[in-house]
Amino acid sequence: MPLFAQLYNFAHWLTQDRAAAEDLVQETYMKALRGFSSFQQGTNFRAWMYKILRNTFLTTQAGLKAGAYVSLDGDSDDDKPSEPADAETPETVLLARVELETIQNALEKLPVRFREIILLSDLEEMSYQEICETLGIPVGTVMSRLSRARKAMRELLAAKLRGASR
């Protein structure tokens, strides 16, 4: 199934819940299959799929509960991100884990419109044009929203660092 891992990753970040992300991706594929006749050959398939996922998210109960915070740590070690392989020491592993958790916590605190634009740009590495097509907003809005989202992330991370130094 094309784009499954990427769509699931995006859905998981949006919903902050594994089961809800799985349901969201399943619903996205069902809608894409039902509406495949509306896909225009020669257009961006990835942006089309992300747009279906996003719109589905916004119109479901998961979208209304986006403010709920759920740990991204799974019960299984397979779900945890791999740590750097070179010169690992207990200290470097701990620092890497704390850094990742700090970034994830800050990202979770962002409003959905900021979270989704950072995820599409920085994690999914979409171009501004793909983000425009996915979110249905002009390129200028993409650029300004991404700038504001990154600023909000910096502020959240700086506040966390100030709080940790006390």
PDB file of C-alpha atoms in Angstrom:
ATOM      1  CA  MET A   1       0.000   0.000   0.000  1.00  0.00           C
ATOM      2  CA  PRO A   2       1.648   3.209  -1.139  1.00  0.00           C
ATOM      3  CA  LEU A   3       2.632   5.741   1.524  1.00  0.00           C
ATOM      4  CA  PHE A   4       1.307   3.593   4.381  1.00  0.00           C
ATOM      5  CA  ALA A   5       4.213   4.186   6.791  1.00  0.00           C
ATOM      6  CA  GLN A   6       4.302   7.924   6.112  1.00  0.00           C
ATOM      7  CA  LEU A   7       0.543   8.318   6.458  1.00  0.00           C
ATOM      8  CA  TYR A   8       0.517   6.313   9.679  1.00  0.00           C
ATOM      9  CA  ASN A   9       3.359   8.425  11.089  1.00  0.00           C
ATOM     10  CA  PHE A  10       1.508  11.645  10.264  1.00  0.00           C
ATOM     11  CA  ALA A  11      -1.764  10.261  11.633  1.00  0.00           C
ATOM     12  CA  HIS A  12      -0.058   9.175  14.840  1.00  0.00           C
ATOM     13  CA  TRP A  13       1.368  12.631  15.408  1.00  0.00           C
ATOM     14  CA  LEU A  14      -1.994  14.231  14.742  1.00  0.00           C
ATOM     15  CA  THR A  15      -4.043  11.908  16.925  1.00  0.00           C
ATOM     16  CA  GLN A  16      -1.360  11.121  19.509  1.00  0.00           C
ATOM     17  CA  ASP A  17      -2.929   7.683  19.835  1.00  0.00           C
ATOM     18  CA  ARG A  18      -1.905   4.478  18.051  1.00  0.00           C
ATOM     19  CA  ALA A  19      -5.385   2.996  17.693  1.00  0.00           C
ATOM     20  CA  ALA A  20      -6.858   6.281  16.477  1.00  0.00           C
ATOM     21  CA  ALA A  21      -3.993   6.637  13.975  1.00  0.00           C
ATOM     22  CA  GLU A  22      -4.633   3.139  12.634  1.00  0.00           C
ATOM     23  CA  ASP A  23      -8.342   3.914  12.262  1.00  0.00           C
ATOM     24  CA  LEU A  24      -7.552   7.224  10.593  1.00  0.00           C
ATOM     25  CA  VAL A  25      -5.221   5.628   8.040  1.00  0.00           C
ATOM     26  CA  GLN A  26      -7.742   2.871   7.325  1.00  0.00           C
ATOM     27  CA  GLU A  27     -10.482   5.457   6.795  1.00  0.00           C
ATOM     28  CA  THR A  28      -8.137   7.453   4.549  1.00  0.00           C
ATOM     29  CA  TYR A  29      -7.501   4.458   2.287  1.00  0.00           C
ATOM     30  CA  MET A  30     -11.211   3.633   2.158  1.00  0.00           C
ATOM     31  CA  LYS A  31     -12.040   7.200   1.136  1.00  0.00           C
ATOM     32  CA  ALA A  32      -9.200   7.243  -1.395  1.00  0.00           C
ATOM     33  CA  LEU A  33     -10.429   4.013  -2.984  1.00  0.00           C
ATOM     34  CA  ARG A  34     -14.029   5.216  -3.070  1.00  0.00           C
ATOM     35  CA  GLY A  35     -13.031   8.567  -4.520  1.00  0.00           C
ATOM     36  CA  PHE A  36     -10.204   7.456  -6.795  1.00  0.00           C
ATOM     37  CA  SER A  37     -12.139   8.638  -9.827  1.00  0.00           C
ATOM     38  CA  SER A  38     -11.698  12.195  -8.516  1.00  0.00           C
ATOM     39  CA  PHE A  39      -7.894  11.865  -8.565  1.00  0.00           C
ATOM     40  CA  GLN A  40      -6.496  13.704 -11.555  1.00  0.00           C
ATOM     41  CA  GLN A  41      -3.702  11.931 -13.393  1.00  0.00           C
ATOM     42  CA  GLY A  42      -0.520  13.983 -13.421  1.00  0.00           C
ATOM     43  CA  THR A  43      -1.230  15.633 -10.071  1.00  0.00           C
ATOM     44  CA  ASN A  44       0.560  14.902  -6.812  1.00  0.00           C
ATOM     45  CA  PHE A  45      -0.723  11.584  -5.426  1.00  0.00           C
ATOM     46  CA  ARG A  46       1.113  12.001  -2.104  1.00  0.00           C
ATOM     47  CA  ALA A  47      -0.428  15.425  -1.472  1.00  0.00           C
ATOM     48  CA  TRP A  48      -3.861  14.029  -2.420  1.00  0.00           C
ATOM     49  CA  MET A  49      -3.553  11.191   0.120  1.00  0.00           C
ATOM     50  CA  TYR A  50      -2.300  13.504   2.884  1.00  0.00           C
ATOM     51  CA  LYS A  51      -5.174  15.865   2.177  1.00  0.00           C
ATOM     52  CA  ILE A  52      -7.691  13.037   2.544  1.00  0.00           C
ATOM     53  CA  LEU A  53      -6.055  11.987   5.819  1.00  0.00           C
ATOM     54  CA  ARG A  54      -6.018  15.533   7.176  1.00  0.00           C
ATOM     55  CA  ASN A  55      -9.618  16.229   6.202  1.00  0.00           C
ATOM     56  CA  THR A  56     -10.704  12.933   7.729  1.00  0.00           C
ATOM     57  CA  PHE A  57      -8.843  13.807  10.916  1.00  0.00           C
ATOM     58  CA  LEU A  58     -10.449  17.236  11.116  1.00  0.00           C
ATOM     59  CA  THR A  59     -13.940  15.817  10.685  1.00  0.00           C
ATOM     60  CA  THR A  60     -13.643  12.973  13.178  1.00  0.00           C
ATOM     61  CA  GLN A  61     -13.784  12.773  16.934  1.00  0.00           C
ATOM     62  CA  ALA A  62      -9.974  12.450  16.944  1.00  0.00           C
ATOM     63  CA  GLY A  63      -9.706  15.974  15.604  1.00  0.00           C
ATOM     64  CA  LEU A  64     -11.819  17.299  18.447  1.00  0.00           C
ATOM     65  CA  LYS A  65      -9.642  15.544  21.030  1.00  0.00           C
ATOM     66  CA  ALA A  66      -6.326  16.717  19.578  1.00  0.00           C
ATOM     67  CA  GLY A  67      -5.551  18.602  22.784  1.00  0.00           C
ATOM     68  CA  ALA A  68      -5.339  15.398  24.823  1.00  0.00           C
ATOM     69  CA  TYR A  69      -1.799  14.346  25.606  1.00  0.00           C
ATOM     70  CA  VAL A  70      -0.848  10.721  25.184  1.00  0.00           C
ATOM     71  CA  SER A  71       2.614   9.254  25.642  1.00  0.00           C
ATOM     72  CA  LEU A  72       4.255   8.247  22.387  1.00  0.00           C
ATOM     73  CA  ASP A  73       6.197   5.491  24.127  1.00  0.00           C
ATOM     74  CA  GLY A  74       4.759   2.114  23.222  1.00  0.00           C
ATOM     75  CA  ASP A  75       4.663  -1.020  25.308  1.00  0.00           C
ATOM     76  CA  SER A  76       7.085  -2.698  22.960  1.00  0.00           C
ATOM     77  CA  ASP A  77      10.770  -1.902  22.530  1.00  0.00           C
ATOM     78  CA  ASP A  78      10.225  -2.162  18.754  1.00  0.00           C
ATOM     79  CA  ASP A  79       8.255   1.086  18.861  1.00  0.00           C
ATOM     80  CA  LYS A  80      11.036   3.098  20.453  1.00  0.00           C
ATOM     81  CA  PRO A  81      13.361   5.119  18.255  1.00  0.00           C
ATOM     82  CA  SER A  82      16.781   3.654  17.815  1.00  0.00           C
ATOM     83  CA  GLU A  83      19.599   5.387  19.602  1.00  0.00           C
ATOM     84  CA  PRO A  84      22.867   6.430  17.936  1.00  0.00           C
ATOM     85  CA  ALA A  85      25.058   3.385  17.281  1.00  0.00           C
ATOM     86  CA  ASP A  86      28.485   4.983  17.476  1.00  0.00           C
ATOM     87  CA  ALA A  87      30.237   5.379  20.818  1.00  0.00           C
ATOM     88  CA  GLU A  88      27.157   4.812  22.921  1.00  0.00           C
ATOM     89  CA  THR A  89      27.534   5.214  26.604  1.00  0.00           C
ATOM     90  CA  PRO A  90      24.763   5.242  29.183  1.00  0.00           C
ATOM     91  CA  GLU A  91      25.135   9.014  29.353  1.00  0.00           C
ATOM     92  CA  THR A  92      24.820   9.567  25.586  1.00  0.00           C
ATOM     93  CA  VAL A  93      21.824   7.232  25.399  1.00  0.00           C
ATOM     94  CA  LEU A  94      20.126   9.099  28.242  1.00  0.00           C
ATOM     95  CA  LEU A  95      20.858  12.504  26.717  1.00  0.00           C
ATOM     96  CA  ALA A  96      19.559  11.425  23.309  1.00  0.00           C
ATOM     97  CA  ARG A  97      16.380  10.035  24.867  1.00  0.00           C
ATOM     98  CA  VAL A  98      15.800  13.188  26.937  1.00  0.00           C
ATOM     99  CA  GLU A  99      16.363  15.356  23.864  1.00  0.00           C
ATOM    100  CA  LEU A 100      13.899  13.328  21.801  1.00  0.00           C
ATOM    101  CA  GLU A 101      11.289  13.375  24.568  1.00  0.00           C
ATOM    102  CA  THR A 102      11.709  17.136  24.996  1.00  0.00           C
ATOM    103  CA  ILE A 103      11.147  17.732  21.284  1.00  0.00           C
ATOM    104  CA  GLN A 104       8.165  15.364  21.188  1.00  0.00           C
ATOM    105  CA  ASN A 105       6.594  17.027  24.229  1.00  0.00           C
ATOM    106  CA  ALA A 106       7.016  20.476  22.688  1.00  0.00           C
ATOM    107  CA  LEU A 107       5.537  19.283  19.399  1.00  0.00           C
ATOM    108  CA  GLU A 108       2.557  17.762  21.198  1.00  0.00           C
ATOM    109  CA  LYS A 109       1.825  21.112  22.877  1.00  0.00           C
ATOM    110  CA  LEU A 110       1.540  22.942  19.570  1.00  0.00           C
ATOM    111  CA  PRO A 111      -1.908  23.581  18.105  1.00  0.00           C
ATOM    112  CA  VAL A 112      -2.794  21.097  15.343  1.00  0.00           C
ATOM    113  CA  ARG A 113      -2.354  23.669  12.554  1.00  0.00           C
ATOM    114  CA  PHE A 114       1.259  24.273  13.678  1.00  0.00           C
ATOM    115  CA  ARG A 115       1.992  20.626  14.453  1.00  0.00           C
ATOM    116  CA  GLU A 116       0.800  19.418  11.062  1.00  0.00           C
ATOM    117  CA  ILE A 117       2.816  21.965   9.104  1.00  0.00           C
ATOM    118  CA  ILE A 118       6.041  21.118  10.965  1.00  0.00           C
ATOM    119  CA  LEU A 119       5.403  17.409  10.458  1.00  0.00           C
ATOM    120  CA  LEU A 120       4.734  17.777   6.745  1.00  0.00           C
ATOM    121  CA  SER A 121       7.711  20.051   6.183  1.00  0.00           C
ATOM    122  CA  ASP A 122      10.373  18.688   8.493  1.00  0.00           C
ATOM    123  CA  LEU A 123       9.464  15.031   9.033  1.00  0.00           C
ATOM    124  CA  GLU A 124       7.774  14.172   5.738  1.00  0.00           C
ATOM    125  CA  GLU A 125      10.066  16.561   3.815  1.00  0.00           C
ATOM    126  CA  MET A 126       7.254  17.892   1.632  1.00  0.00           C
ATOM    127  CA  SER A 127       7.866  20.910  -0.552  1.00  0.00           C
ATOM    128  CA  TYR A 128       5.880  24.086   0.078  1.00  0.00           C
ATOM    129  CA  GLN A 129       3.830  23.265  -3.028  1.00  0.00           C
ATOM    130  CA  GLU A 130       2.979  19.778  -1.710  1.00  0.00           C
ATOM    131  CA  ILE A 131       1.991  21.285   1.636  1.00  0.00           C
ATOM    132  CA  CYS A 132      -0.224  23.822  -0.206  1.00  0.00           C
ATOM    133  CA  GLU A 133      -1.978  20.997  -2.018  1.00  0.00           C
ATOM    134  CA  THR A 134      -2.300  18.892   1.135  1.00  0.00           C
ATOM    135  CA  LEU A 135      -3.660  21.617   3.404  1.00  0.00           C
ATOM    136  CA  GLY A 136      -5.499  23.598   0.748  1.00  0.00           C
ATOM    137  CA  ILE A 137      -3.828  26.890   1.681  1.00  0.00           C
ATOM    138  CA  PRO A 138      -1.740  29.369  -0.347  1.00  0.00           C
ATOM    139  CA  VAL A 139       2.056  29.095  -0.380  1.00  0.00           C
ATOM    140  CA  GLY A 140       2.380  32.365   1.552  1.00  0.00           C
ATOM    141  CA  THR A 141       0.240  30.931   4.326  1.00  0.00           C
ATOM    142  CA  VAL A 142       2.393  27.801   4.368  1.00  0.00           C
ATOM    143  CA  MET A 143       5.546  29.872   4.770  1.00  0.00           C
ATOM    144  CA  SER A 144       4.148  32.167   7.458  1.00  0.00           C
ATOM    145  CA  ARG A 145       2.483  29.334   9.384  1.00  0.00           C
ATOM    146  CA  LEU A 146       5.688  27.284   9.256  1.00  0.00           C
ATOM    147  CA  SER A 147       7.649  30.275  10.511  1.00  0.00           C
ATOM    148  CA  ARG A 148       5.209  30.819  13.385  1.00  0.00           C
ATOM    149  CA  ALA A 149       5.192  27.091  14.189  1.00  0.00           C
ATOM    150  CA  ARG A 150       8.979  26.946  14.351  1.00  0.00           C
ATOM    151  CA  LYS A 151       9.039  30.060  16.519  1.00  0.00           C
ATOM    152  CA  ALA A 152       6.508  28.480  18.879  1.00  0.00           C
ATOM    153  CA  MET A 153       8.657  25.313  19.024  1.00  0.00           C
ATOM    154  CA  ARG A 154      11.744  27.392  19.852  1.00  0.00           C
ATOM    155  CA  GLU A 155       9.839  29.194  22.612  1.00  0.00           C
ATOM    156  CA  LEU A 156       8.549  25.936  24.096  1.00  0.00           C
ATOM    157  CA  LEU A 157      12.021  24.388  24.018  1.00  0.00           C
ATOM    158  CA  ALA A 158      13.623  27.526  25.494  1.00  0.00           C
ATOM    159  CA  ALA A 159      11.044  27.555  28.302  1.00  0.00           C
ATOM    160  CA  LYS A 160      11.790  23.901  28.994  1.00  0.00           C
ATOM    161  CA  LEU A 161      15.532  24.615  29.115  1.00  0.00           C
ATOM    162  CA  ARG A 162      15.000  27.575  31.453  1.00  0.00           C
ATOM    163  CA  GLY A 163      12.849  25.400  33.699  1.00  0.00           C
ATOM    164  CA  ALA A 164      15.460  22.614  33.706  1.00  0.00           C
ATOM    165  CA  SER A 165      18.287  24.962  34.655  1.00  0.00           C
ATOM    166  CA  ARG A 166      16.549  26.099  37.834  1.00  0.00           C
TER     167      ARG A 166
END
